[in-house]
Amino acid sequence: MHRLKLFIPGPTEVAQEVLEAMARPPIGHRTPEAKELILTVSGQVREMLRTRQTVLLSTSSATGLMEAAIRNLVRRKVLCTSCGAFGKRWYEIALANGKEAELVHFPEGKPVDPEVIDRKLAQGGFEAVTFVHNETSTGVISPLEAMAEVVRHHPDVLLLVDAVTSMGAVPIAFDELGLDVCLASVQKALALPPGFAICVVSDRALERAAKVDARGYYFDFLEMARRAAEGQTPITPSLPHLFGLRVQLQRILTEGMEARYQRHLRMARLVQDWARQRLALFAEESSLSPTVTAVDTMGRFPPRELIQYARQHGFLVASGYGPLKDRTFRIAHMGELQEADLKELLQCLESFLSSRS
Amino acid sequence: MHRLKLFIPGPTEVAQEVLEAMARPPIGHRTPEAKELILTVSGQVREMLRTRQTVLLSTSSATGLMEAAIRNLVRRKVLCTSCGAFGKRWYEIALANGKEAELVHFPEGKPVDPEVIDRKLAQGGFEAVTFVHNETSTGVISPLEAMAEVVRHHPDVLLLVDAVTSMGAVPIAFDELGLDVCLASVQKALALPPGFAICVVSDRALERAAKVDARGYYFDFLEMARRAAEGQTPITPSLPHLFGLRVQLQRILTEGMEARYQRHLRMARLVQDWARQRLALFAEESSLSPTVTAVDTMGRFPPRELIQYARQHGFLVASGYGPLKDRTFRIAHMGELQEADLKELLQCLESFLSSRS
């Protein structure tokens, strides 16, 4: 069977050059060559996220780093903001680790409202606030800059940002915004195969970690940061992903961050225009995600029929997430995809709609 | 520069066929194809370890699964056995997770003595005991069968086995021995690039996990087991490693487990004979590891000079571990290596010794 082209919110398409880099034979992970590899990749991440702070490279998915952020930076209580499934995941993680957590949930399709969070934080007692930059389950982007500004007014509160489906596709200026953790898996807009995650951690977050007990072992930020400064990782890292990252981050920086952001906006607009014209957008207009669009079928057909049709024509699009499964389907437009790819997909979806009218 | 051939205790050499499998473009991780991949790999692991119990596939190193075993299976107190650095790691992990732990440490070069552990367990209060099958830091294999028998006499105690450098090279009959956890990274005797780990978990371990609070999220055994039964993983797995594992485990089963064990013994004997003749073995004779040999230089030269010489000739051998750095060097003989590879290496080390006499 011919491979399906991926229009799902991860894994996404990967450049052949990157796949080939991942097939390099392993090297000793304590050699000078490995050190250079780790330092190069860390430097590339720093450039992409406009930061001078610490880059941690994690052999895990981003979910592992979300848990790491909670265990390392929250002693007692965290405020979790949410406008969909991935916002709630932070909350579940906090509870699964024996922390107190409060969830502020905004209706699906709407973004997180920083003003509401500001009032909540003013009540005191929170050591950190979690924030999903781009909520993949509903196709909503929440206002990172406004959120960062709000959190800056609460000096003891750390801001932990899930940038899983925005990193590399949407501008994030880590130092300028004063973020504390910004994490992502590599199989989304960064366009590598899954199995690895990266994050930036601020100095003040590392100072906080030093005061937290039972941080655990595998995801101990202090140990990871100590080794990162030496161009090492505490445990043997996924060398294939590091080989791939070095090539892919260079490709990203060569494309240019600004050009990359614009390409994602153009791809998003293409899909949004089509959805608006033929069906409807699930997310509210002012918060449409640049990387994934949730299309509301308006009850005109079961989304699985469209997904099945697309699959028969070589395209993999995503079902709606959880409770939205029977009402929406999702098209991701990120990473390696180009406008031409989206046009090809939309043409296919167009024939599906015609076949039903 | 020409790539160094790896004679270190991981990462080890990888077959070209496996590297190529890892370079396959990603697929959707919730597709029927991904499900078949996960079920196939799990079945292969079951066959290799002679078990019908649950296989968990983890996007992490084995250290992550060690932490998982502690968090999922120990409420209060664990007994950690050790005869080297990796035995101690279990102990450090237990403490880093806020558990009580007692460490029984045997002198470097000697194995864990099950009779001593038997007496210790008889004192009561331990929910689990940790055991490193093959201690890479000293080149010692400890008696798994005897240890399993001892632990069976203490019905409430779970046996957690680090088989990081023995799995795939030394016989392990999980069900017959009544093990509870048996884990490994893939970059050792299984001969894949690093970045993934596997383990088998017994039913009674899963029953225990159900009674343990704050198991965490990323490494929650119950959720991993629940999804494993469906041919899924809770989070997006490292697809490159799964593609590679399917090919490599088939290669391992095709070679035949018994043939594979014999090959490892022959390679080990080759290195041991040479070391005995020219220098000395660090481990005691009755516990020599089939996968890695620590050679005692007897103070005749700084080990780093031999390592440097080997590197100049294209071979990467390992330094002694931690405090043994100035006294030993280590040769790994596992995974894809063949006797001919070892002969080639030993010839090089022979010229080093000649050049110094």
PDB file of C-alpha atoms in Angstrom, chain A residues 183-275:
ATOM      1  CA  LEU A 183       8.378  22.741  25.590  1.00  0.00           C
ATOM      2  CA  ALA A 184       7.531  20.810  22.437  1.00  0.00           C
ATOM      3  CA  SER A 185       7.632  17.383  20.866  1.00  0.00           C
ATOM      4  CA  VAL A 186       9.598  17.221  17.636  1.00  0.00           C
ATOM      5  CA  GLN A 187       6.940  15.529  15.471  1.00  0.00           C
ATOM      6  CA  LYS A 188       4.734  18.583  14.986  1.00  0.00           C
ATOM      7  CA  ALA A 189       5.767  21.876  13.338  1.00  0.00           C
ATOM      8  CA  LEU A 190       9.443  20.931  13.774  1.00  0.00           C
ATOM      9  CA  ALA A 191       8.757  18.041  11.388  1.00  0.00           C
ATOM     10  CA  LEU A 192      10.845  15.184  12.730  1.00  0.00           C
ATOM     11  CA  PRO A 193       9.672  11.667  13.458  1.00  0.00           C
ATOM     12  CA  PRO A 194       8.263  11.311  17.009  1.00  0.00           C
ATOM     13  CA  GLY A 195      10.297  10.145  20.006  1.00  0.00           C
ATOM     14  CA  PHE A 196      12.007  13.261  21.308  1.00  0.00           C
ATOM     15  CA  ALA A 197      11.154  16.539  23.019  1.00  0.00           C
ATOM     16  CA  ILE A 198      12.905  19.802  23.710  1.00  0.00           C
ATOM     17  CA  CYS A 199      12.422  22.637  26.143  1.00  0.00           C
ATOM     18  CA  VAL A 200      13.907  25.874  27.317  1.00  0.00           C
ATOM     19  CA  VAL A 201      14.031  26.502  31.069  1.00  0.00           C
ATOM     20  CA  SER A 202      14.670  29.888  32.660  1.00  0.00           C
ATOM     21  CA  ASP A 203      17.289  30.526  35.322  1.00  0.00           C
ATOM     22  CA  ARG A 204      14.603  31.396  37.827  1.00  0.00           C
ATOM     23  CA  ALA A 205      12.858  28.097  37.133  1.00  0.00           C
ATOM     24  CA  LEU A 206      16.116  26.277  37.872  1.00  0.00           C
ATOM     25  CA  GLU A 207      16.434  28.250  41.113  1.00  0.00           C
ATOM     26  CA  ARG A 208      12.925  27.163  42.015  1.00  0.00           C
ATOM     27  CA  ALA A 209      13.714  23.507  41.237  1.00  0.00           C
ATOM     28  CA  ALA A 210      16.557  23.605  43.743  1.00  0.00           C
ATOM     29  CA  LYS A 211      13.923  24.128  46.443  1.00  0.00           C
ATOM     30  CA  VAL A 212      11.613  21.300  45.380  1.00  0.00           C
ATOM     31  CA  ASP A 213      11.897  17.789  46.853  1.00  0.00           C
ATOM     32  CA  ALA A 214      11.206  14.453  45.149  1.00  0.00           C
ATOM     33  CA  ARG A 215      11.806  15.905  41.685  1.00  0.00           C
ATOM     34  CA  GLY A 216      12.424  12.394  40.451  1.00  0.00           C
ATOM     35  CA  TYR A 217      15.394  11.059  38.516  1.00  0.00           C
ATOM     36  CA  TYR A 218      14.805  10.691  34.790  1.00  0.00           C
ATOM     37  CA  PHE A 219      13.392  14.194  34.380  1.00  0.00           C
ATOM     38  CA  ASP A 220      15.381  16.041  37.049  1.00  0.00           C
ATOM     39  CA  PHE A 221      15.793  19.543  35.601  1.00  0.00           C
ATOM     40  CA  LEU A 222      18.832  20.349  37.741  1.00  0.00           C
ATOM     41  CA  GLU A 223      20.761  17.296  36.607  1.00  0.00           C
ATOM     42  CA  MET A 224      19.670  17.802  33.004  1.00  0.00           C
ATOM     43  CA  ALA A 225      20.763  21.449  33.150  1.00  0.00           C
ATOM     44  CA  ARG A 226      24.077  20.607  34.797  1.00  0.00           C
ATOM     45  CA  ARG A 227      24.906  18.107  32.056  1.00  0.00           C
ATOM     46  CA  ALA A 228      23.536  20.376  29.299  1.00  0.00           C
ATOM     47  CA  ALA A 229      26.124  22.987  30.237  1.00  0.00           C
ATOM     48  CA  GLU A 230      28.793  20.351  29.452  1.00  0.00           C
ATOM     49  CA  GLY A 231      27.181  19.315  26.156  1.00  0.00           C
ATOM     50  CA  GLN A 232      25.874  16.120  27.721  1.00  0.00           C
ATOM     51  CA  THR A 233      22.653  14.471  28.763  1.00  0.00           C
ATOM     52  CA  PRO A 234      22.314  12.543  32.049  1.00  0.00           C
ATOM     53  CA  ILE A 235      21.277   9.382  30.197  1.00  0.00           C
ATOM     54  CA  THR A 236      22.105   8.105  26.705  1.00  0.00           C
ATOM     55  CA  PRO A 237      19.975  10.264  24.404  1.00  0.00           C
ATOM     56  CA  SER A 238      18.185   9.190  21.237  1.00  0.00           C
ATOM     57  CA  LEU A 239      21.077   9.727  18.849  1.00  0.00           C
ATOM     58  CA  PRO A 240      18.910   9.265  15.735  1.00  0.00           C
ATOM     59  CA  HIS A 241      16.748  12.196  16.829  1.00  0.00           C
ATOM     60  CA  LEU A 242      19.791  14.341  17.608  1.00  0.00           C
ATOM     61  CA  PHE A 243      21.254  13.588  14.162  1.00  0.00           C
ATOM     62  CA  GLY A 244      17.880  14.464  12.651  1.00  0.00           C
ATOM     63  CA  LEU A 245      17.425  17.614  14.735  1.00  0.00           C
ATOM     64  CA  ARG A 246      20.784  19.049  13.704  1.00  0.00           C
ATOM     65  CA  VAL A 247      19.802  18.778  10.042  1.00  0.00           C
ATOM     66  CA  GLN A 248      16.190  19.861  10.490  1.00  0.00           C
ATOM     67  CA  LEU A 249      16.880  22.869  12.732  1.00  0.00           C
ATOM     68  CA  GLN A 250      19.422  24.038  10.167  1.00  0.00           C
ATOM     69  CA  ARG A 251      16.776  23.682   7.465  1.00  0.00           C
ATOM     70  CA  ILE A 252      14.352  25.694   9.626  1.00  0.00           C
ATOM     71  CA  LEU A 253      16.854  28.482  10.308  1.00  0.00           C
ATOM     72  CA  THR A 254      17.819  28.537   6.635  1.00  0.00           C
ATOM     73  CA  GLU A 255      14.191  28.942   5.588  1.00  0.00           C
ATOM     74  CA  GLY A 256      14.126  31.825   8.059  1.00  0.00           C
ATOM     75  CA  MET A 257      11.819  32.063  11.044  1.00  0.00           C
ATOM     76  CA  GLU A 258       9.807  34.945   9.621  1.00  0.00           C
ATOM     77  CA  ALA A 259       9.340  33.193   6.268  1.00  0.00           C
ATOM     78  CA  ARG A 260       8.319  30.071   8.118  1.00  0.00           C
ATOM     79  CA  TYR A 261       5.718  31.902  10.202  1.00  0.00           C
ATOM     80  CA  GLN A 262       4.282  33.498   7.057  1.00  0.00           C
ATOM     81  CA  ARG A 263       4.126  30.142   5.262  1.00  0.00           C
ATOM     82  CA  HIS A 264       2.136  28.685   8.138  1.00  0.00           C
ATOM     83  CA  LEU A 265      -0.275  31.636   8.065  1.00  0.00           C
ATOM     84  CA  ARG A 266      -0.783  31.229   4.314  1.00  0.00           C
ATOM     85  CA  MET A 267      -1.466  27.487   4.665  1.00  0.00           C
ATOM     86  CA  ALA A 268      -3.887  28.186   7.518  1.00  0.00           C
ATOM     87  CA  ARG A 269      -5.743  30.830   5.539  1.00  0.00           C
ATOM     88  CA  LEU A 270      -6.156  28.455   2.614  1.00  0.00           C
ATOM     89  CA  VAL A 271      -7.834  25.858   4.818  1.00  0.00           C
ATOM     90  CA  GLN A 272      -9.836  28.392   6.803  1.00  0.00           C
ATOM     91  CA  ASP A 273     -11.207  30.010   3.638  1.00  0.00           C
ATOM     92  CA  TRP A 274     -12.272  26.650   2.277  1.00  0.00           C
ATOM     93  CA  ALA A 275     -13.880  25.603   5.566  1.00  0.00           C
TER      94      ALA A 275
END
